[in-house]
Short mmCIF file of C-alpha atoms in Angstrom, two decimals:
data_model
loop_
_atom_site.label_atom_id
_atom_site.label_comp_id
_atom_site.label_asym_id
_atom_site.label_seq_id
_atom_site.Cartn_x
_atom_site.Cartn_y
_atom_site.Cartn_z
CA MET A 1 2.05 3.75 31.59
CA ARG A 2 1.46 5.16 28.12
CA ARG A 3 -2.17 5.95 27.41
CA PRO A 4 -2.54 3.37 24.57
CA TYR A 5 -1.50 0.63 26.96
CA LEU A 6 -3.95 1.87 29.58
CA VAL A 7 -6.66 1.54 26.93
CA LEU A 8 -5.40 -1.96 26.14
CA ALA A 9 -5.49 -2.91 29.82
CA ILE A 10 -9.09 -1.71 30.23
CA CYS A 11 -10.19 -3.57 27.10
CA CYS A 12 -8.47 -6.71 28.38
CA MET A 13 -10.53 -6.48 31.57
CA SER A 14 -13.65 -7.08 29.47
CA LEU A 15 -12.06 -10.08 27.79
CA PHE A 16 -11.00 -11.39 31.18
CA ILE A 17 -14.51 -11.53 32.66
CA VAL A 18 -15.98 -13.00 29.45
CA GLY A 19 -13.25 -15.68 29.27
CA LEU A 20 -13.48 -16.30 32.99
CA ASP A 21 -17.23 -16.79 32.71
CA ALA A 22 -16.80 -19.52 30.09
CA THR A 23 -14.26 -21.58 32.02
CA ILE A 24 -15.97 -21.13 35.39
CA MET A 25 -19.30 -22.15 33.88
CA ASN A 26 -17.87 -25.40 32.53
CA ILE A 27 -16.22 -26.37 35.82
CA ALA A 28 -19.57 -25.83 37.57
CA LEU A 29 -21.63 -28.03 35.21
CA PRO A 30 -21.65 -31.21 37.37
CA ALA A 31 -22.66 -29.24 40.48
CA LEU A 32 -25.35 -27.45 38.53
CA ARG A 33 -26.57 -30.78 37.15
CA GLU A 34 -26.93 -32.19 40.65
CA ASP A 35 -28.54 -29.10 42.19
CA LEU A 36 -31.05 -28.33 39.42
CA GLY A 37 -31.50 -31.85 38.03
CA ALA A 38 -30.30 -30.81 34.57
CA SER A 39 -29.98 -33.30 31.71
CA ILE A 40 -27.13 -33.25 29.18
CA SER A 41 -29.26 -31.07 26.90
CA GLY A 42 -30.02 -28.76 29.85
CA LEU A 43 -26.30 -28.36 30.50
CA GLN A 44 -25.79 -27.66 26.80
CA TRP A 45 -28.36 -24.85 26.96
CA THR A 46 -26.65 -23.17 29.93
CA ILE A 47 -23.66 -22.77 27.60
CA ASP A 48 -25.39 -22.27 24.26
CA ALA A 49 -28.08 -19.83 25.44
CA TYR A 50 -25.18 -17.48 26.07
CA THR A 51 -23.19 -18.20 22.91
CA LEU A 52 -26.26 -18.20 20.67
CA VAL A 53 -27.44 -14.74 21.75
CA LEU A 54 -23.87 -13.46 21.77
CA ALA A 55 -23.18 -14.70 18.24
CA SER A 56 -26.46 -13.23 16.98
CA LEU A 57 -25.76 -9.73 18.32
CA LEU A 58 -22.00 -9.29 17.85
CA VAL A 59 -22.17 -7.74 14.39
CA LEU A 60 -25.03 -5.45 15.41
CA SER A 61 -23.07 -4.33 18.47
CA GLY A 62 -19.93 -3.70 16.43
CA SER A 63 -21.72 -1.64 13.79
CA THR A 64 -23.75 0.23 16.43
CA ALA A 65 -20.54 1.11 18.25
CA ASP A 66 -19.05 2.41 15.00
CA ARG A 67 -22.14 4.58 14.61
CA ILE A 68 -22.98 6.01 18.04
CA GLY A 69 -19.70 5.65 19.93
CA ARG A 70 -17.43 2.76 20.85
CA ARG A 71 -16.82 3.79 24.45
CA ARG A 72 -20.54 4.28 25.09
CA ILE A 73 -21.45 0.80 23.80
CA PHE A 74 -18.48 -0.72 25.64
CA GLN A 75 -19.63 0.74 28.96
CA THR A 76 -23.24 -0.29 28.34
CA GLY A 77 -22.07 -3.84 27.71
CA LEU A 78 -20.12 -3.90 30.97
CA VAL A 79 -23.20 -2.80 32.93
CA LEU A 80 -25.47 -5.38 31.29
CA PHE A 81 -22.95 -8.19 31.68
CA SER A 82 -22.49 -7.42 35.38
CA ALA A 83 -26.24 -7.19 35.96
CA GLY A 84 -26.80 -10.47 34.11
CA SER A 85 -24.17 -12.12 36.30
CA LEU A 86 -26.01 -11.03 39.44
CA LEU A 87 -29.27 -12.38 38.07
CA CYS A 88 -27.65 -15.73 37.25
CA SER A 89 -26.45 -16.03 40.83
CA VAL A 90 -30.05 -15.91 42.14
CA ALA A 91 -31.73 -17.99 39.41
CA PRO A 92 -34.40 -20.21 41.06
CA SER A 93 -34.46 -22.86 38.32
CA LEU A 94 -32.67 -24.06 35.20
CA GLY A 95 -35.07 -22.16 32.95
CA TRP A 96 -34.39 -18.87 34.73
CA LEU A 97 -30.65 -19.50 34.66
CA ILE A 98 -30.78 -20.00 30.89
CA ALA A 99 -32.81 -16.78 30.52
CA PHE A 100 -30.37 -14.78 32.66
CA ARG A 101 -27.45 -16.22 30.68
CA ALA A 102 -29.09 -14.61 27.65
CA VAL A 103 -29.07 -11.26 29.49
CA GLN A 104 -25.36 -11.74 30.14
CA ALA A 105 -24.88 -12.42 26.45
CA ILE A 106 -26.55 -9.16 25.40
CA GLY A 107 -23.94 -7.31 27.45
CA GLY A 108 -21.15 -9.60 26.31
CA SER A 109 -21.93 -8.86 22.67
CA MET A 110 -20.98 -5.24 23.34
CA LEU A 111 -17.58 -6.06 24.86
CA ASN A 112 -15.07 -8.05 22.82
CA PRO A 113 -15.71 -6.81 19.26
CA VAL A 114 -16.07 -3.23 20.45
CA ALA A 115 -12.93 -3.51 22.57
CA MET A 116 -11.04 -4.91 19.58
CA SER A 117 -12.26 -1.98 17.50
CA ILE A 118 -11.00 0.40 20.20
CA ILE A 119 -7.61 -1.33 20.18
CA THR A 120 -7.42 -1.24 16.37
CA ASN A 121 -8.07 2.49 16.34
CA THR A 122 -5.61 3.07 19.21
CA PHE A 123 -2.68 1.05 17.81
CA THR A 124 -2.31 2.22 14.22
CA ASP A 125 1.15 0.74 13.58
CA PRO A 126 0.71 -2.84 12.24
CA ARG A 127 3.54 -4.27 14.37
CA GLU A 128 2.34 -2.62 17.57
CA ARG A 129 -1.20 -3.70 16.79
CA ALA A 130 -0.07 -7.31 16.31
CA ARG A 131 1.73 -7.20 19.68
CA ALA A 132 -1.33 -5.68 21.34
CA ILE A 133 -3.47 -8.44 19.87
CA GLY A 134 -0.93 -10.93 21.23
CA VAL A 135 -1.44 -9.48 24.73
CA TRP A 136 -5.17 -9.66 24.10
CA GLY A 137 -4.79 -13.36 23.29
CA GLY A 138 -2.69 -13.86 26.42
CA VAL A 139 -5.58 -12.61 28.53
CA VAL A 140 -7.64 -15.49 27.15
CA GLY A 141 -5.05 -17.87 28.59
CA PHE A 142 -4.93 -16.01 31.89
CA SER A 143 -8.70 -16.18 32.28
CA MET A 144 -8.56 -19.89 31.39
CA ALA A 145 -5.89 -20.40 34.04
CA VAL A 146 -7.74 -18.52 36.77
CA GLY A 147 -11.22 -19.72 35.80
CA PRO A 148 -10.97 -23.44 36.67
CA LEU A 149 -9.02 -22.75 39.87
CA LEU A 150 -11.22 -19.92 41.08
CA GLY A 151 -14.36 -21.68 39.89
CA GLY A 152 -13.37 -24.93 41.56
CA PHE A 153 -12.67 -23.15 44.83
CA LEU A 154 -15.94 -21.22 44.73
CA VAL A 155 -18.05 -24.25 43.83
CA ASP A 156 -16.40 -26.32 46.56
CA THR A 157 -16.83 -23.68 49.26
CA LEU A 158 -19.81 -21.47 48.36
CA GLY A 159 -21.69 -23.38 45.65
CA TRP A 160 -22.11 -22.85 41.91
CA ARG A 161 -24.03 -19.57 42.30
CA SER A 162 -20.90 -17.82 43.57
CA ILE A 163 -19.11 -18.24 40.22
CA PHE A 164 -21.05 -15.29 38.82
CA TRP A 165 -20.10 -12.85 41.59
CA ILE A 166 -16.54 -12.29 40.38
CA ASN A 167 -17.74 -10.51 37.22
CA VAL A 168 -19.37 -7.67 39.14
CA PRO A 169 -16.38 -5.85 40.72
CA VAL A 170 -14.28 -6.25 37.56
CA GLY A 171 -17.14 -4.90 35.46
CA ILE A 172 -17.67 -1.89 37.70
CA ALA A 173 -13.96 -1.06 37.73
CA ALA A 174 -13.80 -1.30 33.93
CA VAL A 175 -16.78 1.06 33.56
CA VAL A 176 -15.10 3.69 35.74
CA LEU A 177 -11.70 3.37 34.07
CA ALA A 178 -13.21 3.46 30.58
CA ALA A 179 -14.92 6.77 31.36
CA LYS A 180 -11.58 8.26 32.37
CA PHE A 181 -9.06 6.83 29.91
CA ILE A 182 -10.78 5.62 26.73
CA PRO A 183 -11.52 8.39 24.22
CA GLU A 184 -14.81 8.24 22.37
CA SER A 185 -14.54 7.25 18.70
CA ARG A 186 -16.96 6.69 15.84
CA ALA A 187 -16.83 5.74 12.19
CA PRO A 188 -16.70 8.78 9.86
CA HIS A 189 -19.71 7.47 7.94
CA PRO A 190 -22.13 5.77 10.36
CA ARG A 191 -24.13 2.82 9.03
CA ARG A 192 -27.88 2.41 9.40
CA LEU A 193 -29.50 -0.47 11.30
CA ASP A 194 -30.48 -3.59 9.38
CA PRO A 195 -33.30 -5.16 11.46
CA VAL A 196 -34.27 -7.69 8.78
CA GLY A 197 -30.70 -8.95 8.52
CA GLN A 198 -30.47 -9.14 12.32
CA VAL A 199 -33.62 -11.28 12.58
CA LEU A 200 -32.41 -13.58 9.80
CA VAL A 201 -29.04 -14.11 11.50
CA PHE A 202 -30.77 -15.06 14.74
CA LEU A 203 -33.14 -17.47 12.98
CA VAL A 204 -30.23 -19.23 11.25
CA LEU A 205 -28.29 -19.75 14.46
CA ALA A 206 -31.28 -20.52 16.68
CA GLY A 207 -32.85 -22.98 14.27
CA VAL A 208 -29.70 -25.00 13.70
CA THR A 209 -28.55 -24.95 17.33
CA TYR A 210 -31.95 -25.93 18.75
CA GLY A 211 -32.29 -28.75 16.26
CA ILE A 212 -28.87 -30.20 17.08
CA ILE A 213 -29.26 -29.99 20.87
CA GLU A 214 -32.82 -31.33 21.07
CA GLY A 215 -32.47 -33.84 18.20
CA PRO A 216 -31.26 -36.80 20.32
CA THR A 217 -34.18 -36.36 22.77
CA ALA A 218 -37.03 -35.44 20.41
CA GLY A 219 -35.87 -37.68 17.55
CA TRP A 220 -34.11 -36.50 14.42
CA SER A 221 -37.17 -37.24 12.27
CA SER A 222 -39.66 -35.44 14.53
CA PRO A 223 -41.59 -32.54 12.93
CA ARG A 224 -40.19 -30.11 15.52
CA ILE A 225 -36.55 -30.90 14.73
CA ILE A 226 -37.06 -31.02 10.96
CA GLY A 227 -38.92 -27.71 11.21
CA CYS A 228 -35.99 -26.13 13.08
CA PHE A 229 -33.53 -27.13 10.39
CA LEU A 230 -35.88 -25.92 7.64
CA VAL A 231 -36.26 -22.55 9.39
CA GLY A 232 -32.47 -22.24 9.65
CA ALA A 233 -31.95 -23.16 5.99
CA ALA A 234 -34.68 -20.80 4.77
CA ALA A 235 -33.32 -17.95 6.89
CA LEU A 236 -29.81 -18.53 5.52
CA ALA A 237 -31.06 -18.48 1.92
CA ALA A 238 -33.01 -15.29 2.61
CA LEU A 239 -29.98 -13.70 4.28
CA LEU A 240 -27.70 -14.43 1.32
CA ALA A 241 -30.28 -13.00 -1.07
CA TYR A 242 -31.24 -9.96 1.03
CA GLU A 243 -27.94 -8.60 2.33
CA PRO A 244 -26.20 -7.86 -1.01
CA ARG A 245 -29.21 -5.74 -2.01
CA GLN A 246 -28.76 -3.35 0.92
CA ALA A 247 -26.70 -0.18 0.79
CA GLU A 248 -25.61 -0.73 4.42
CA PRO A 249 -26.09 -4.40 5.28
CA LEU A 250 -25.63 -5.98 8.68
CA LEU A 251 -23.10 -8.42 7.20
CA GLN A 252 -20.53 -7.12 4.76
CA LEU A 253 -20.51 -10.19 2.54
CA ARG A 254 -17.82 -8.63 0.33
CA PHE A 255 -15.33 -9.17 3.17
CA PHE A 256 -15.57 -12.86 2.34
CA ARG A 257 -14.05 -12.21 -1.08
CA SER A 258 -10.81 -12.07 0.88
CA VAL A 259 -9.55 -15.65 1.04
CA PRO A 260 -7.56 -15.00 4.27
CA PHE A 261 -10.63 -13.42 5.89
CA SER A 262 -12.90 -16.31 4.87
CA GLY A 263 -10.23 -18.77 5.96
CA ALA A 264 -9.83 -17.04 9.33
CA THR A 265 -13.61 -17.20 9.81
CA LEU A 266 -13.70 -20.95 9.16
CA ILE A 267 -10.62 -21.51 11.31
CA ALA A 268 -12.28 -19.62 14.16
CA VAL A 269 -15.40 -21.80 13.88
CA CYS A 270 -13.29 -25.00 13.92
CA ALA A 271 -10.93 -23.90 16.70
CA PHE A 272 -13.60 -22.61 19.05
CA ALA A 273 -15.92 -25.53 18.38
CA SER A 274 -13.03 -27.73 19.46
CA LEU A 275 -12.34 -25.60 22.55
CA ALA A 276 -16.00 -25.51 23.62
CA GLY A 277 -16.35 -29.25 23.14
CA PHE A 278 -13.10 -29.87 25.02
CA LEU A 279 -14.17 -27.81 28.04
CA PHE A 280 -17.65 -29.33 28.08
CA LEU A 281 -16.58 -32.99 27.89
CA ASN A 282 -13.45 -32.68 30.00
CA SER A 283 -15.21 -31.03 32.95
CA ILE A 284 -17.85 -33.76 33.13
CA TYR A 285 -15.25 -36.51 32.61
CA LEU A 286 -12.92 -35.34 35.37
CA GLN A 287 -15.68 -34.89 37.95
CA GLU A 288 -18.22 -37.61 37.12
CA VAL A 289 -15.89 -40.32 35.75
CA ARG A 290 -12.63 -39.66 37.61
CA GLY A 291 -14.45 -38.51 40.77
CA LEU A 292 -12.47 -35.28 41.21
CA THR A 293 -13.77 -32.29 43.13
CA PRO A 294 -14.33 -29.08 41.15
CA LEU A 295 -11.12 -27.61 42.60
CA HIS A 296 -9.05 -30.66 41.71
CA ALA A 297 -10.55 -30.72 38.21
CA GLY A 298 -9.45 -27.10 37.81
CA LEU A 299 -5.94 -27.97 38.96
CA TRP A 300 -5.68 -30.82 36.47
CA THR A 301 -6.46 -28.48 33.54
CA LEU A 302 -3.97 -25.86 34.69
CA PRO A 303 -1.24 -27.05 32.23
CA MET A 304 -3.55 -26.31 29.29
CA ALA A 305 -4.27 -22.80 30.53
CA ALA A 306 -0.60 -22.18 31.36
CA MET A 307 0.38 -22.99 27.78
CA THR A 308 -2.14 -20.45 26.54
CA VAL A 309 -0.76 -17.79 28.88
CA ILE A 310 2.81 -18.42 27.74
CA PHE A 311 2.37 -18.88 24.01
CA ALA A 312 -0.48 -16.51 23.07
CA PRO A 313 1.79 -13.42 23.26
CA ILE A 314 4.45 -15.34 21.31
CA SER A 315 1.84 -16.05 18.64
CA GLY A 316 1.12 -12.32 18.43
CA ARG A 317 4.81 -11.57 17.92
CA LEU A 318 5.07 -14.29 15.26
CA VAL A 319 2.13 -12.75 13.41
CA GLY A 320 3.82 -9.33 13.55
CA SER A 321 7.21 -10.59 12.33
CA ARG A 322 6.43 -13.58 10.08
CA GLY A 323 2.74 -13.48 9.23
CA THR A 324 -0.06 -15.89 10.03
CA ARG A 325 1.07 -19.07 8.25
CA LEU A 326 3.48 -20.38 10.89
CA PRO A 327 1.26 -19.90 13.97
CA LEU A 328 -1.73 -21.43 12.17
CA THR A 329 0.34 -24.45 11.16
CA LEU A 330 1.56 -24.90 14.72
CA ALA A 331 -2.01 -24.48 15.98
CA GLY A 332 -3.35 -27.25 13.76
CA LEU A 333 -0.54 -29.62 14.72
CA GLY A 334 -1.07 -28.85 18.42
CA PHE A 335 -4.80 -29.57 18.17
CA ILE A 336 -4.29 -32.89 16.42
CA ALA A 337 -1.51 -34.06 18.75
CA GLY A 338 -3.49 -33.10 21.86
CA LEU A 339 -6.85 -34.55 20.80
CA LEU A 340 -6.01 -37.76 18.94
CA PRO A 341 -4.95 -39.75 22.06
CA LEU A 342 -8.23 -38.80 23.76
CA THR A 343 -10.18 -40.76 21.14
CA ARG A 344 -9.22 -43.83 23.24
CA LEU A 345 -10.22 -42.24 26.55
CA THR A 346 -11.18 -44.54 29.43
CA ALA A 347 -11.91 -44.10 33.12
CA ASP A 348 -8.33 -45.24 33.83
CA THR A 349 -6.39 -43.25 31.23
CA PRO A 350 -2.97 -42.48 32.81
CA VAL A 351 -2.67 -39.04 34.34
CA TRP A 352 0.57 -38.33 32.45
CA GLN A 353 -1.23 -38.94 29.14
CA LEU A 354 -4.01 -36.55 30.07
CA MET A 355 -1.47 -33.90 31.10
CA ALA A 356 0.40 -34.29 27.80
CA CYS A 357 -2.87 -33.86 25.87
CA TYR A 358 -3.77 -30.77 27.89
CA VAL A 359 -0.36 -29.21 27.21
CA LEU A 360 -0.50 -29.86 23.46
CA PHE A 361 -4.10 -28.68 23.13
CA GLY A 362 -3.32 -25.52 25.14
CA PHE A 363 -0.36 -24.81 22.86
CA GLY A 364 -2.55 -25.21 19.77
CA PHE A 365 -5.22 -22.89 21.10
CA ALA A 366 -2.59 -20.32 22.12
CA MET A 367 -1.30 -20.20 18.56
CA VAL A 368 -4.65 -19.80 16.80
CA ASN A 369 -6.28 -16.71 18.32
CA SER A 370 -3.91 -13.92 17.27
CA PRO A 371 -3.81 -14.83 13.54
CA ILE A 372 -7.61 -15.01 13.45
CA THR A 373 -8.02 -11.54 14.94
CA ASN A 374 -5.17 -9.96 12.98
CA THR A 375 -6.52 -11.29 9.68
CA ALA A 376 -9.98 -9.96 10.45
CA VAL A 377 -8.88 -6.35 10.85
CA SER A 378 -5.78 -6.17 8.63
CA GLY A 379 -6.41 -4.84 5.14
CA MET A 380 -9.97 -3.78 5.95
CA PRO A 381 -11.06 -0.12 6.19
CA ARG A 382 -10.33 1.24 9.68
CA GLU A 383 -13.72 2.94 9.78
CA GLN A 384 -15.33 -0.50 9.60
CA ALA A 385 -13.01 -2.13 12.10
CA GLY A 386 -15.93 -2.80 14.42
CA VAL A 387 -17.83 -4.73 11.77
CA ALA A 388 -14.79 -6.76 10.67
CA ALA A 389 -13.82 -7.61 14.25
CA ALA A 390 -17.42 -8.46 15.08
CA ILE A 391 -17.64 -10.93 12.19
CA ALA A 392 -14.49 -12.63 13.49
CA SER A 393 -15.90 -12.70 17.02
CA THR A 394 -19.20 -14.03 15.69
CA SER A 395 -17.40 -16.91 14.00
CA ARG A 396 -15.78 -17.79 17.34
CA GLN A 397 -19.14 -17.84 19.12
CA VAL A 398 -20.83 -19.76 16.31
CA GLY A 399 -18.04 -22.32 16.64
CA GLY A 400 -18.54 -22.47 20.41
CA ALA A 401 -22.31 -22.93 20.10
CA LEU A 402 -22.01 -25.60 17.42
CA GLY A 403 -19.19 -27.35 19.29
CA VAL A 404 -21.27 -27.80 22.44
CA ALA A 405 -24.39 -28.66 20.41
CA VAL A 406 -22.84 -31.20 18.04
CA ILE A 407 -20.42 -32.84 20.47
CA GLY A 408 -22.98 -32.92 23.28
CA ALA A 409 -25.54 -34.48 20.91
CA ALA A 410 -23.02 -37.10 19.78
CA VAL A 411 -22.36 -38.10 23.39
CA ALA A 412 -26.03 -38.04 24.39
CA ALA A 413 -26.85 -40.42 21.53
CA LYS A 414 -24.63 -43.15 23.06
CA SER A 415 -25.92 -45.56 25.69
CA THR A 416 -22.47 -46.56 27.00
CA GLY A 417 -20.56 -45.02 29.91
CA PHE A 418 -19.54 -41.40 29.58
CA ALA A 419 -15.84 -42.05 28.89
CA GLU A 420 -16.63 -44.43 26.04
CA ALA A 421 -19.49 -42.27 24.74
CA SER A 422 -17.22 -39.21 24.64
CA ARG A 423 -14.86 -40.83 22.13
CA THR A 424 -17.06 -39.77 19.23
CA GLY A 425 -16.76 -36.19 20.46
CA TRP A 426 -12.97 -36.43 20.65
CA TRP A 427 -12.86 -37.75 17.06
CA ILE A 428 -14.97 -34.80 15.91
CA MET A 429 -12.59 -32.39 17.64
CA THR A 430 -9.56 -34.11 16.09
CA GLY A 431 -11.11 -33.59 12.67
CA LEU A 432 -11.64 -29.92 13.49
CA GLY A 433 -7.95 -29.64 14.39
CA ALA A 434 -7.03 -31.14 11.02
CA ALA A 435 -9.29 -28.56 9.35
CA VAL A 436 -7.40 -25.76 11.15
CA LEU A 437 -4.12 -27.11 9.77
CA VAL A 438 -5.35 -27.46 6.18
CA LEU A 439 -7.13 -24.09 6.12
CA GLY A 440 -4.09 -22.40 7.65
CA LEU A 441 -1.89 -23.68 4.82
CA VAL A 442 -4.36 -23.02 2.00
CA THR A 443 -5.45 -19.49 2.95
CA THR A 444 -2.06 -17.92 3.72
CA GLY A 445 -0.35 -18.19 0.35
CA ARG A 446 0.54 -15.33 -2.00
CA TRP A 447 -2.59 -15.69 -4.14
CA ALA A 448 -4.81 -15.76 -1.06
CA ARG A 449 -3.23 -12.57 0.30
CA SER A 450 -3.77 -10.80 -3.04
CA THR A 451 -7.55 -11.10 -2.63
CA THR A 452 -7.66 -9.00 0.56
CA GLU A 453 -7.20 -5.61 -1.11
CA ARG A 454 -10.03 -6.27 -3.55
CA ALA A 455 -12.35 -7.31 -0.74
CA ALA A 456 -11.68 -4.14 1.28
CA VAL A 457 -13.12 -1.89 -1.43
CA PRO A 458 -16.68 -2.29 -2.73
CA THR A 459 -16.72 -3.27 -6.41
CA ASP A 460 -20.45 -3.73 -6.93
CA GLU A 461 -23.02 -1.03 -6.39
CA PRO A 462 -25.85 -2.27 -4.15
CA VAL A 463 -29.16 -2.85 -5.88
CA THR A 464 -30.91 -0.36 -3.61
CA ALA A 465 -28.44 2.35 -4.63
CA ARG A 466 -29.18 1.75 -8.30
CA MET A 467 -32.92 1.78 -7.60
CA ALA A 468 -32.57 5.07 -5.71
CA ARG A 469 -31.02 6.63 -8.81
#
């Protein structure tokens, strides 16, 4: 095997355990709820504690890898993720599980954006890079396919704690292989840390996410919830004012002058909010409403994962040969067609209808990932590939956190049975699918593409640079 493809394979191992962790975690939610007595909001936190910390640290990890070495940060992330998985498997209570999920997330933040940066610097030809990203997207589908089946089997036979064990051998193997086959690389001009920007990013995400998850329980008008939203809003305003004044900011806000880049960021938020909400609601529905075992629930969702395995590489090839417009259009249509029938979900919805929805949704998700990633790194300076890829990865995780928070809160606010209560969530996800379609059409035209080159090169001197003079 050629060395670039060995590097790709090792990087895909990191994506595999991160993707596997997400799908396994969702299939284990009902068992975890029964064993630890978790409420809906408690289940939301087992997901969002991970995605919140991950989203907060992705950009920092990407820029740190550009500065001190991508392979070094990648290996550190693998070690932390594996250690966090072991800790989750022995968590004595829900609170400890949530805390150990945060440890996992610290390691996870060093994996996907850094691995994408390694791939971008390994595959310099745009067509080969698009194909490599297509393979990368296919691994998402593979982990989705294996996750519910493996997770269902483990939960049925060994209990929910065993779902975290699988990450450890894969993580160890990836650490060893990375040391042997991945060359160390850095940005030619390393960037300094931006601790103020990092704190502000965390406050924005934490404030909004906490407020949404705890709002139905504490009351939307309670001082605690209002305070959370005010903290998030104030931190966002401070971030937008502070970052442009820095010579080397945590967030390169000029990237958002590129209409395709901004569009890809919003599409990622919408698509992954829809995916996270889908996995969260569907797992509870199949096991608590339909009465399926974890293994059978995993088998029922296999068509969705299979579509992702099949069509994600095809999406990568379409991006390489025809651009991002076609796969994004197909993604939006797939989301809408797969989610709209679920807005009438009942306990007796025919199995064939569920299978059709799973197939269409899986097709839509397969189409969306490659254009998001390709847009994030294409046209941007290669020396800042880690930052650009990390912003794209952050938007995915922000979408995932908000999807679970908003959709879970919408369901928790209903007093009807779960199937009926979930309909509001399915309508929200259908709207997100429509947003993917519209944004895909609007941000892929000729004018939109012309803005990318201007965004890649700084046009305004930072205020701190002028003050230094």
